[in-house]
Amino acid sequence: DAGVTQSPTHLIKTRGQQVTLRCSPKSGHDTVSWYQQALGQGPQFIFQYYEEEERQRGNFPDRFSGHQFPNYSSELNVNALLLGDSALYLCASSFRTSGRGDTQYFGPGTRLTVL
Amino acid sequence: GQQVMQIPQYQHVQEGEDFTTYCNSSTTLSNIQWYKQRPGGHPVFLIQLVKSGEVKKQKRLTFQFGEAKKNSSLHITATQTTDVGTYFCAGPPTGANNLFFGTGTRLTVIP
């Protein structure tokens, strides 16, 4: 049973560029959340997708957008990259039960470096 | 806005000593979850507590959820080098399904 997978594992971009990160959820999961984790800090919630729609959003600008596909996989897009976007981007999947803090299973993350 | 603080921020212990991290939320939580992140790794789910005053044990780890559902603790008995990592508590904001993570406690175990 495959867990949460993410690609790529590492990425280097320059300021102003755009990036797309990909995530496949754990088998049986229908909800995907994205988190940004800066060095030495806890994960910060970006947004969550369920039934191919953005259901919740954290305090991130519109440069951060996403998508969920019918097979539940998801993409995170970041436009006009800034140096401060350098971080570990984590995808977490869950199966929607209570819809109130369902247990999240995290992927290995994508390490994004913006130069 | 919601805040979830953990203390201490860092903890160094000798192998075999006990370790405790405390988690305090500014708002009542419907549940509290604990995650462990090894250096260079990703958060791994440890446990979820739902009921007020709930206590759960996993081998050497003991988790508690406060009566007011605003605080929690993780206690490790007789630490081992495999316990090294950062421990995060996390809870859902009111009416939401995402998790709000605490500031984390980084544990170092000295052999």
Short mmCIF file of C-alpha atoms in Angstrom, two decimals:
data_model
loop_
_atom_site.label_atom_id
_atom_site.label_comp_id
_atom_site.label_asym_id
_atom_site.label_seq_id
_atom_site.Cartn_x
_atom_site.Cartn_y
_atom_site.Cartn_z
CA ASP A 1 0.00 0.00 0.00
CA ALA A 2 1.75 3.15 -1.22
CA GLY A 3 1.82 6.09 1.11
CA VAL A 4 1.72 9.72 0.07
CA THR A 5 4.11 10.46 -2.77
CA GLN A 6 5.40 13.83 -3.93
CA SER A 7 7.43 15.02 -6.87
CA PRO A 8 9.95 16.35 -7.42
CA THR A 9 12.01 15.83 -4.25
CA HIS A 10 14.15 18.91 -4.82
CA LEU A 11 13.74 21.96 -7.00
CA ILE A 12 15.79 25.09 -7.60
CA LYS A 13 14.17 28.14 -9.17
CA THR A 14 14.96 31.82 -9.54
CA ARG A 15 12.91 34.77 -8.39
CA GLY A 16 9.91 35.50 -10.57
CA GLN A 17 9.62 32.00 -11.95
CA GLN A 18 6.67 29.68 -11.52
CA VAL A 19 6.68 26.19 -10.03
CA THR A 20 4.32 23.20 -9.93
CA LEU A 21 4.54 20.54 -7.26
CA ARG A 22 2.67 17.24 -7.40
CA CYS A 23 1.17 14.91 -4.84
CA SER A 24 -0.51 11.51 -4.92
CA PRO A 25 -2.48 10.71 -1.78
CA LYS A 26 -2.40 7.51 0.21
CA SER A 27 -4.66 4.84 -1.22
CA GLY A 28 -8.22 5.31 -0.01
CA HIS A 29 -7.78 8.96 0.90
CA ASP A 30 -9.92 11.66 -0.69
CA THR A 31 -8.62 14.88 0.83
CA VAL A 32 -5.31 16.60 0.14
CA SER A 33 -3.80 19.43 2.16
CA TRP A 34 -0.67 21.41 1.42
CA TYR A 35 1.66 22.84 4.02
CA GLN A 36 4.74 25.04 3.87
CA GLN A 37 7.48 24.36 6.37
CA ALA A 38 10.28 26.89 6.68
CA LEU A 39 13.53 25.76 8.26
CA GLY A 40 13.18 25.29 12.01
CA GLN A 41 9.44 25.96 12.05
CA GLY A 42 6.27 23.95 12.13
CA PRO A 43 4.18 23.28 9.02
CA GLN A 44 1.92 26.17 7.97
CA PHE A 45 -1.37 25.31 6.27
CA ILE A 46 -1.72 26.58 2.70
CA PHE A 47 -4.99 25.05 1.49
CA GLN A 48 -7.04 21.87 1.37
CA TYR A 49 -8.80 20.14 -1.52
CA TYR A 50 -11.75 17.81 -1.31
CA GLU A 51 -14.02 16.74 -4.17
CA GLU A 52 -11.81 18.71 -6.55
CA GLU A 53 -12.57 22.00 -4.82
CA GLU A 54 -10.55 24.21 -2.51
CA ARG A 55 -12.36 23.85 0.80
CA GLN A 56 -10.15 25.84 3.14
CA ARG A 57 -7.30 28.25 2.76
CA GLY A 58 -4.64 29.48 5.13
CA ASN A 59 -3.03 32.89 5.18
CA PHE A 60 -1.20 32.63 1.85
CA PRO A 61 -1.39 35.05 -1.11
CA ASP A 62 -3.12 34.30 -4.39
CA ARG A 63 0.26 33.45 -5.92
CA PHE A 64 -0.35 30.06 -4.33
CA SER A 65 -2.96 28.06 -6.18
CA GLY A 66 -3.85 24.42 -6.50
CA HIS A 67 -5.89 21.78 -8.13
CA GLN A 68 -7.25 18.35 -7.33
CA PHE A 69 -7.89 15.79 -10.03
CA PRO A 70 -10.63 13.12 -10.20
CA ASN A 71 -8.15 10.50 -8.99
CA TYR A 72 -7.59 12.67 -5.87
CA SER A 73 -4.03 13.63 -6.80
CA SER A 74 -3.18 17.28 -6.44
CA GLU A 75 -0.91 20.04 -7.67
CA LEU A 76 0.39 23.13 -5.93
CA ASN A 77 1.34 26.07 -8.14
CA VAL A 78 3.33 29.06 -7.00
CA ASN A 79 3.71 32.07 -9.30
CA ALA A 80 6.17 34.95 -9.19
CA LEU A 81 8.47 33.16 -6.78
CA LEU A 82 10.07 35.15 -3.97
CA LEU A 83 13.17 34.29 -1.96
CA GLY A 84 10.89 33.76 1.04
CA ASP A 85 9.10 30.93 -0.73
CA SER A 86 12.12 28.72 -0.14
CA ALA A 87 10.86 25.94 2.11
CA LEU A 88 9.84 22.32 2.37
CA TYR A 89 6.41 21.87 0.82
CA LEU A 90 4.48 19.03 2.38
CA CYS A 91 1.44 17.30 1.01
CA ALA A 92 -0.81 15.53 3.48
CA SER A 93 -3.71 13.25 2.67
CA SER A 94 -6.61 12.14 4.79
CA PHE A 95 -9.94 10.38 4.52
CA ARG A 96 -12.75 12.75 5.29
CA THR A 97 -14.56 11.38 8.33
CA SER A 98 -15.56 14.05 10.80
CA GLY A 99 -14.22 16.91 8.72
CA ARG A 100 -12.89 18.33 12.00
CA GLY A 101 -9.18 17.66 12.05
CA ASP A 102 -8.98 14.31 10.35
CA THR A 103 -5.64 12.57 10.80
CA GLN A 104 -3.13 13.69 8.19
CA TYR A 105 -0.57 11.44 6.51
CA PHE A 106 2.36 13.38 5.17
CA GLY A 107 4.46 12.80 2.10
CA PRO A 108 8.24 13.21 2.06
CA GLY A 109 7.97 16.77 0.79
CA THR A 110 9.49 18.85 -1.98
CA ARG A 111 12.43 21.03 -1.00
CA LEU A 112 12.11 24.28 -2.99
CA THR A 113 15.03 26.67 -3.16
CA VAL A 114 14.50 30.09 -4.73
CA LEU A 115 17.66 31.95 -5.77
CA GLY B 1 -5.81 34.39 15.77
CA GLN B 2 -5.25 30.90 17.00
CA GLN B 3 -1.91 30.14 18.59
CA VAL B 4 -0.45 26.82 19.66
CA MET B 5 2.69 27.09 21.75
CA GLN B 6 4.97 24.30 22.87
CA ILE B 7 7.57 24.30 25.59
CA PRO B 8 10.39 23.78 25.75
CA GLN B 9 11.64 24.74 22.31
CA TYR B 10 14.69 22.54 22.71
CA GLN B 11 15.54 19.72 25.12
CA HIS B 12 18.79 17.82 25.51
CA VAL B 13 18.65 14.68 27.65
CA GLN B 14 20.98 11.85 28.51
CA GLU B 15 19.86 8.50 27.15
CA GLY B 16 17.64 6.87 29.75
CA GLU B 17 16.28 10.14 31.15
CA ASP B 18 12.64 11.10 30.82
CA PHE B 19 11.33 13.86 28.54
CA THR B 20 8.15 15.92 28.52
CA THR B 21 6.84 18.49 26.07
CA TYR B 22 3.82 20.68 26.75
CA CYS B 23 1.37 22.08 24.25
CA ASN B 24 -0.98 25.01 24.90
CA SER B 25 -3.64 26.32 22.55
CA SER B 26 -5.27 29.74 22.74
CA THR B 27 -8.59 28.14 21.75
CA THR B 28 -10.46 24.96 22.59
CA LEU B 29 -9.63 22.09 20.27
CA SER B 30 -11.96 19.35 19.07
CA ASN B 31 -8.99 17.02 19.10
CA ILE B 32 -5.22 17.12 19.50
CA GLN B 33 -2.77 15.19 17.39
CA TRP B 34 0.93 14.56 17.89
CA TYR B 35 3.48 14.18 15.14
CA LYS B 36 7.18 13.33 15.15
CA GLN B 37 9.58 14.68 12.55
CA ARG B 38 13.05 13.19 12.35
CA PRO B 39 15.87 15.45 11.10
CA GLY B 40 15.53 15.73 7.33
CA GLY B 41 12.22 13.89 7.38
CA HIS B 42 8.55 14.66 7.31
CA PRO B 43 5.96 14.70 10.12
CA VAL B 44 4.74 11.24 11.06
CA PHE B 45 1.44 10.79 12.88
CA LEU B 46 1.76 9.40 16.39
CA ILE B 47 -1.64 9.65 18.01
CA GLN B 48 -4.94 11.53 18.26
CA LEU B 49 -6.74 12.43 21.48
CA VAL B 50 -10.39 13.45 21.38
CA LYS B 51 -11.93 13.33 24.84
CA SER B 52 -11.40 15.79 27.65
CA GLY B 53 -8.88 14.38 30.13
CA GLU B 54 -7.97 11.50 27.83
CA VAL B 55 -4.72 9.63 28.43
CA LYS B 56 -3.19 7.25 25.91
CA LYS B 57 -0.01 5.21 26.02
CA GLN B 58 2.21 3.86 23.29
CA LYS B 59 5.00 1.80 24.86
CA ARG B 60 7.26 4.43 26.49
CA LEU B 61 5.14 7.38 25.27
CA THR B 62 2.25 8.80 27.31
CA PHE B 63 -0.09 11.41 25.86
CA GLN B 64 -2.59 13.54 27.78
CA PHE B 65 -5.36 15.89 26.68
CA GLY B 66 -6.34 18.53 29.19
CA GLU B 67 -9.73 18.81 30.83
CA ALA B 68 -10.43 22.10 29.07
CA LYS B 69 -9.22 20.67 25.74
CA LYS B 70 -6.75 23.52 25.37
CA ASN B 71 -3.56 21.80 26.44
CA SER B 72 -1.77 18.52 26.01
CA SER B 73 1.46 16.82 26.94
CA LEU B 74 3.73 14.09 25.64
CA HIS B 75 5.94 12.23 28.08
CA ILE B 76 8.66 9.79 27.05
CA THR B 77 10.03 7.44 29.69
CA ALA B 78 13.66 6.33 29.49
CA THR B 79 14.57 8.06 26.25
CA GLN B 80 16.51 6.25 23.55
CA THR B 81 18.56 7.63 20.66
CA THR B 82 15.73 6.62 18.32
CA ASP B 83 13.52 9.22 20.04
CA VAL B 84 15.55 12.06 18.49
CA GLY B 85 13.47 14.49 16.46
CA THR B 86 11.01 17.35 16.71
CA TYR B 87 7.66 16.67 18.31
CA PHE B 88 4.70 18.73 17.15
CA CYS B 89 1.23 18.96 18.56
CA ALA B 90 -1.50 20.00 16.15
CA GLY B 91 -5.19 20.69 16.32
CA PRO B 92 -7.93 21.80 13.96
CA PRO B 93 -9.07 25.43 14.10
CA THR B 94 -12.70 25.81 15.08
CA GLY B 95 -14.94 24.51 12.31
CA ALA B 96 -12.02 23.59 10.07
CA ASN B 97 -10.47 20.35 8.87
CA ASN B 98 -6.87 21.45 8.49
CA LEU B 99 -4.34 21.30 11.29
CA PHE B 100 -2.74 24.19 13.14
CA PHE B 101 0.69 23.05 14.24
CA GLY B 102 2.45 23.99 17.44
CA THR B 103 5.90 25.48 17.51
CA GLY B 104 7.51 22.11 18.16
CA THR B 105 9.99 20.73 20.68
CA ARG B 106 13.29 19.50 19.35
CA LEU B 107 14.62 16.56 21.35
CA THR B 108 18.27 15.58 21.36
CA VAL B 109 19.31 12.39 23.15
CA ILE B 110 22.92 12.12 24.22
CA PRO B 111 24.19 8.51 24.22
#
